[in-house]
Amino acid sequence: QVQLVESGGGLVQPGGSLKLSCVASGRIFSNDAMGWYRQAPGKQRELVAVITSGGTTRYGGSAKGRFTISRDDAENTVYLQMNSLTPEDTAVYSCNSWEGDKWYYSPQYWGQGTLVTVSS
């Protein structure tokens, strides 16, 4: 059974940083793209960042320059370092996986999500 388990969410002040982690299990993910979506209350889900099996990264507009995605295939883990957070970054962040690096399609696998709240 494939599982993606996120951690690292929480409450942070504006301007602060958080690092999210996602541990994957149940299949070999080294050939898959991994990434993060987020959904804020009342808003559509948006793609935050993607990293391919070869390490190529893509970022959504709101994440560029502030967030960094990385992966450790030996640990089956993907990370999202988030800096300069604003209240607009408040959302549930979910980890995702795309078989065969096909991140331009809907993900095959989803985590349960971790809540990030940016507030003073």
Backbone as a ProteinNet text record, in pm:
[ID]
protein_1_A
[PRIMARY]
QVQLVESGGGLVQPGGSLKLSCVASGRIFSNDAMGWYRQAPGKQRELVAVITSGGTTRYGGSAKGRFTISRDDAENTVYLQMNSLTPEDTAVYSCNSWEGDKWYYSPQYWGQGTLVTVSS
[TERTIARY]
84.5	0	88.6	59.8	137.9	90.2	185.7	153.6	249.5	193.9	272.9	233.1	330.1	300.5	378.7	303.4	364	384.9	481.5	504	569.9	569.9	639.6	551	421.2	332.1	314.3	249	225.8	201	210	187.9	321.8	330	452.3	414.7	498.9	473.1	508.5	445.4	482.9	632.6	693	836.8	917.4	851.9	921	938.6	992.1	1022.1	967.5	939.5	902.4	961.7	989.2	1033.8	940.4	874.5	785.6	862	821.9	879.6	768	799.8	704.1	779.1	741.2	802.3	709.4	762.8	684.1	717.5	618.5	640.6	544.6	576.5	487.3	525.6	619.4	670.4	806.3	875.3	1002.9	974.3	1007.9	973.8	1088.1	1202.4	1318	1296.9	1201.9	1172.2	1050.2	998	876.9	908.3	827.8	829.9	757.9	806.3	745.1	716.2	616.4	587.1	487.7	446.2	354.5	245.3	121.7	8.7	-31	-106.8	-167.3	-308.5	-389.6	-525.1	-558.5	-585.2	-625.4	-777	-830.5	-975.9	-1042.7	-1141.3	-1216.5	-1145.8	-1029.5	-953.4	-929.1	-895.4	-863.9	-728	-714.6	-586.5	-483.9	-363	-259	-131	-61	66.4	172.5	242.3	344	481.4	519	653.5	658.6	745.9	766.9	916.3	958.6	1097	1092.6	1157.5	1157.2	1259.3	1257.5	1352.9	1496.6	1515.8	1650.1	1689.1	1597.9	1628.8	1585.9	1520.8	1469.5	1352.3	1351.6	1246.2	1157.5	1032.3	933.7	861.1	831.3	762.4	640.7	536.3	423.8	464.4	389.3	427.9	446.4	361.7	368.5	489	546.2	656.6	793.8	798.9	928.5	1007.5	1131.2	1220	1209.2	1104.5	1086.8	1091.5	1044.8	1037.8	1142.4	1190.1	1285	1242.1	1227.6	1193.3	1319.1	1328.7	1442.6	1396.4	1480.7	1443.8	1565.1	1538.4	1641	1586.4	1626.9	1570.9	1614	1727.3	1771.3	1675.3	1612.2	1516.8	1372.3	1351.9	1215.9	1143.4	1214.3	1161.9	1175.6	1073.6	1078.2	1053.9	1121.7	1116	1066.5	1009.6	973.7	1017.9	1123.7	1170.2	1097.4	1027.3	947	1000.7	1039.2	1092.5	1004.5	1023.7	950.9	801	749.1	607.8	517.9	405	304.4	171.2	76.3	-55.1	-119.3	-83.9	-139.2	-86.4	15.2	66.7	-8.2	-99.8	-178.9	-262.4	-244	-312.1	-279.9	-352.9	-314.9	-222.5	-105.5	-5.3	-2.6	-18.3	-17.8	95.8	150.2	259.6	200.8	266.8	214.3	324.8	283.9	379.1	319.1	403.1	362.3	449.2	387	463	533.6	655.3	727.8	751.7	756.9	789.6	682.4	562.4	459.6	382.6	452.9	395.5	293.9	288.9	193.6	54.6	41.5	-88.5	-125.4	-245.5	-283	-197	-162	-79.3	-153.4	-76.3	-136.9	-153.5	-66	-64.9	-69	-144.8	-164.8	-142.7	-84.8	-80.7	-205.6	-216.6	-332.7	-324.8	-204	-187.7	-143.5	-76.1	-34.6	-68.5	-124.3	-171.9	-58.2	-45.2	48	-34.5	-12.7	-83	19.3	6.1	97.1	17.8	50.7	-26.2	55.9	30.2	95.8	7.9
-118.7	0	124.5	213.9	336.9	435.8	494.1	596.9	713.6	832.9	955.3	1022.8	1043.4	1097.4	1226.3	1334.9	1466	1498.8	1586.3	1639.8	1776.4	1849.8	1977.6	2100	2080.3	2195.5	2252.8	2367.6	2430	2577.2	2646.8	2790.4	2862.6	2961.4	3039.5	3185.3	3273.8	3416.3	3462.2	3567.2	3622.4	3652.6	3617.6	3633.1	3513.8	3419.7	3303	3193.9	3081.3	2968.5	2838.8	2746.1	2610.4	2515.6	2393.6	2290	2170.7	2141.1	2025.8	1903.5	1789.4	1662.8	1567.7	1479.9	1377.9	1247.8	1147.8	1015.9	926.1	867.3	782	635.7	551.6	408.6	331.9	206.4	121.3	103	179.5	161	229.7	209.5	276.9	410.4	518.1	651.1	718.7	654.7	721.5	754.6	686.9	717.2	807.6	853.9	936.3	1081.4	1169.5	1307.7	1315.5	1404	1427.6	1576.2	1608.5	1749.9	1781.7	1907.5	1958.6	2042	2016.3	2102.7	2171.3	2276.9	2337	2384.1	2389	2441.8	2526.9	2651.8	2746.4	2746.5	2784.5	2787.7	2873.6	2817.5	2891.5	2913	2851	2870.4	2737.5	2748.3	2628.5	2574	2444.2	2381.3	2429.5	2451.8	2496.8	2416	2398.8	2329.1	2423.2	2379.8	2463.3	2435.7	2309.7	2275.7	2129.3	2101.6	1966.4	1944	1821.3	1782.3	1648.2	1642.1	1519.2	1420	1300.7	1200	1243.6	1328.1	1376.6	1502.1	1552.9	1669.4	1803	1801.4	1926.6	1975.4	2103.6	2159.6	2256.3	2262.9	2357.4	2416.7	2546.6	2612.6	2689.2	2689.7	2776.1	2920.2	3012.1	3151.3	3206	3163.5	3216.5	3161.7	3052.4	2988.6	3030.6	3082.5	3114.3	3212.9	3178.1	3265.4	3253.5	3183.6	3170.8	3026.1	2934.7	2793.2	2714.8	2608.4	2518.6	2374.7	2300.9	2159.7	2076.8	1967.9	1877.6	1735.3	1640.1	1501	1419.9	1316.8	1222.1	1083.4	1028.3	900.9	785.4	798.3	692.8	681.1	793	796.8	802.4	798.5	810.5	932.2	1043.3	1163.3	1283.1	1366.3	1492.8	1604.2	1715.7	1827.4	1952.8	2042.9	2174.9	2276.6	2348.3	2456.3	2583.3	2643	2761.7	2877.5	2984.2	3102.5	3222.9	3327.3	3453.2	3428.7	3352.5	3315.4	3434.7	3437.4	3541.2	3473.7	3549.9	3489.8	3424.2	3469.9	3410.5	3269.1	3229.3	3092.6	2994.4	3045.4	2958	2862.7	2733	2632.4	2493.9	2396.9	2256.9	2217.9	2171.5	2131.6	1979.4	1929.9	1785.3	1742.8	1628.7	1568.7	1482.6	1480.4	1408.2	1336.5	1237.8	1162.7	1134.1	1144.7	1117.4	1004.8	899.6	788.6	832.5	791.4	817.5	963.9	1047.5	1189.6	1268.6	1215.4	1284.1	1382	1484.1	1579	1671	1672.5	1758.9	1696.6	1575.4	1512.9	1517.7	1472	1464.6	1360.4	1387.4	1291	1159.2	1050.9	921.7	903	967.5	943.3	1075.6	1072.6	1192.2	1158.7	1254.7	1243.2	1304.7	1293.1	1345.9	1496.7	1550.6	1694.3	1736.1	1850.5	1910	2057.9	2109	2246.3	2341.6	2443.3	2553.1	2678.9	2740.2	2863.4	2973	3079.8	3193.1	3307.7	3339.3	3441	3496.1	3622.1	3683.3	3672.7
0	0	0	-94.7	-104.8	1.3	70	169.4	156	168.5	176.5	306.7	395.2	527.7	547.6	561.4	578.1	725.7	749.6	883.7	870.8	980.8	983.3	978.9	960.7	960.7	1099.9	1105.6	1235.1	1220.5	1332.9	1337.2	1332	1244.4	1231.5	1211.3	1256.8	1240.4	1099.2	1052.6	921.7	916.4	804.2	788	833.3	896.9	948.2	844.4	891.3	802.8	861	772.4	809.7	707.4	752.1	660.3	671.5	562.8	556.9	507	558.7	514.6	473.2	381.5	337.1	317.1	393.7	381	302	197.1	108.9	132.3	117.2	133	43.3	19.3	-57.4	-202.9	-251.4	-387.5	-395	-506.2	-528	-594.4	-526.5	-574.5	-648.8	-657.9	-717.1	-864.3	-930.2	-1070	-1086.6	-977.2	-978.7	-949.5	-1005.5	-960.4	-825	-741.6	-610.4	-597.3	-519.1	-506.5	-397.9	-399.6	-299.5	-366.5	-322.5	-352.3	-221.7	-235.2	-117.2	-150.2	-45.5	-61.9	59	30.2	133.6	145.7	260.4	278.8	171.8	105.8	6.8	-125.2	-141.3	-264.7	-334.5	-462.1	-538.4	-497.6	-514.9	-488.7	-591.2	-546.8	-638.8	-619.8	-728.8	-726.4	-671.4	-570.1	-507	-567.5	-573.1	-621.1	-662	-757.8	-807.6	-823.4	-795.8	-825.2	-897.6	-1012.9	-1091.3	-1036.5	-1092	-1047.4	-1073	-1173.2	-1204.4	-1129.5	-1048.1	-966.1	-1025.3	-1140.2	-1196.9	-1113.4	-1084.9	-1000.4	-1077.8	-1035.6	-1088.3	-969.6	-977.5	-868.5	-920	-837.4	-864.3	-840.2	-899.4	-893.5	-753.4	-662.2	-526.7	-449.8	-495.7	-424.3	-474.1	-593.5	-654.2	-570.2	-545.3	-470.8	-320.3	-272.8	-128.5	-81.4	-165.1	-127.6	-204.9	-140.9	-205.8	-182.2	-292.1	-281.2	-301	-227	-240.8	-209.1	-241.7	-216.6	-175.6	-99.4	-58.8	-91.3	-203.4	-247.2	-158	-94.7	-2.3	116.1	150.5	262.1	214.2	81	26.1	82.3	88.1	152	59.3	59.9	-11.4	90.4	69.4	162.5	91.2	170.6	121.1	225.4	193.4	279.9	240.8	336.3	309.1	391.6	323.7	389.7	360.1	438.1	417.7	407	498.3	491.9	521	452.9	471.5	506.3	557.7	586.9	465	346.3	224.4	198.3	271.5	259.6	349.1	428.8	514.5	429.9	453.8	372.7	427	376	396.6	282.4	318.2	220.1	211	90.6	72.7	-19.1	14.1	-62.5	-173.7	-288.3	-403	-478.2	-553.9	-634	-770.9	-872.9	-1009.7	-1064.6	-1107	-1163.9	-1291.8	-1307.7	-1430.4	-1460.8	-1355.3	-1374.3	-1448.4	-1460.2	-1538.6	-1451.8	-1404.3	-1309.5	-1374.3	-1506.4	-1576.7	-1581.4	-1530.5	-1512.2	-1363.7	-1330.8	-1190	-1119.3	-994.6	-920.3	-898.8	-895.7	-864.2	-713.3	-637.6	-493.2	-417.5	-307.1	-225.9	-79	-7.6	136.7	197.9	329.3	400.7	418.1	414.9	427.6	567	570.8	697.6	692.7	802.1	804.3	839.4	758.3	784.1	807.4	921.1	955.4	979.9	904.1	919	979.8	1102.1	1173.2	1289	1318.8	1434.5	1558.2
[MASK]
++++++++++++++++++++++++++++++++++++++++++++++++++++++++++++++++++++++++++++++++++++++++++++++++++++++++++++++++++++++++

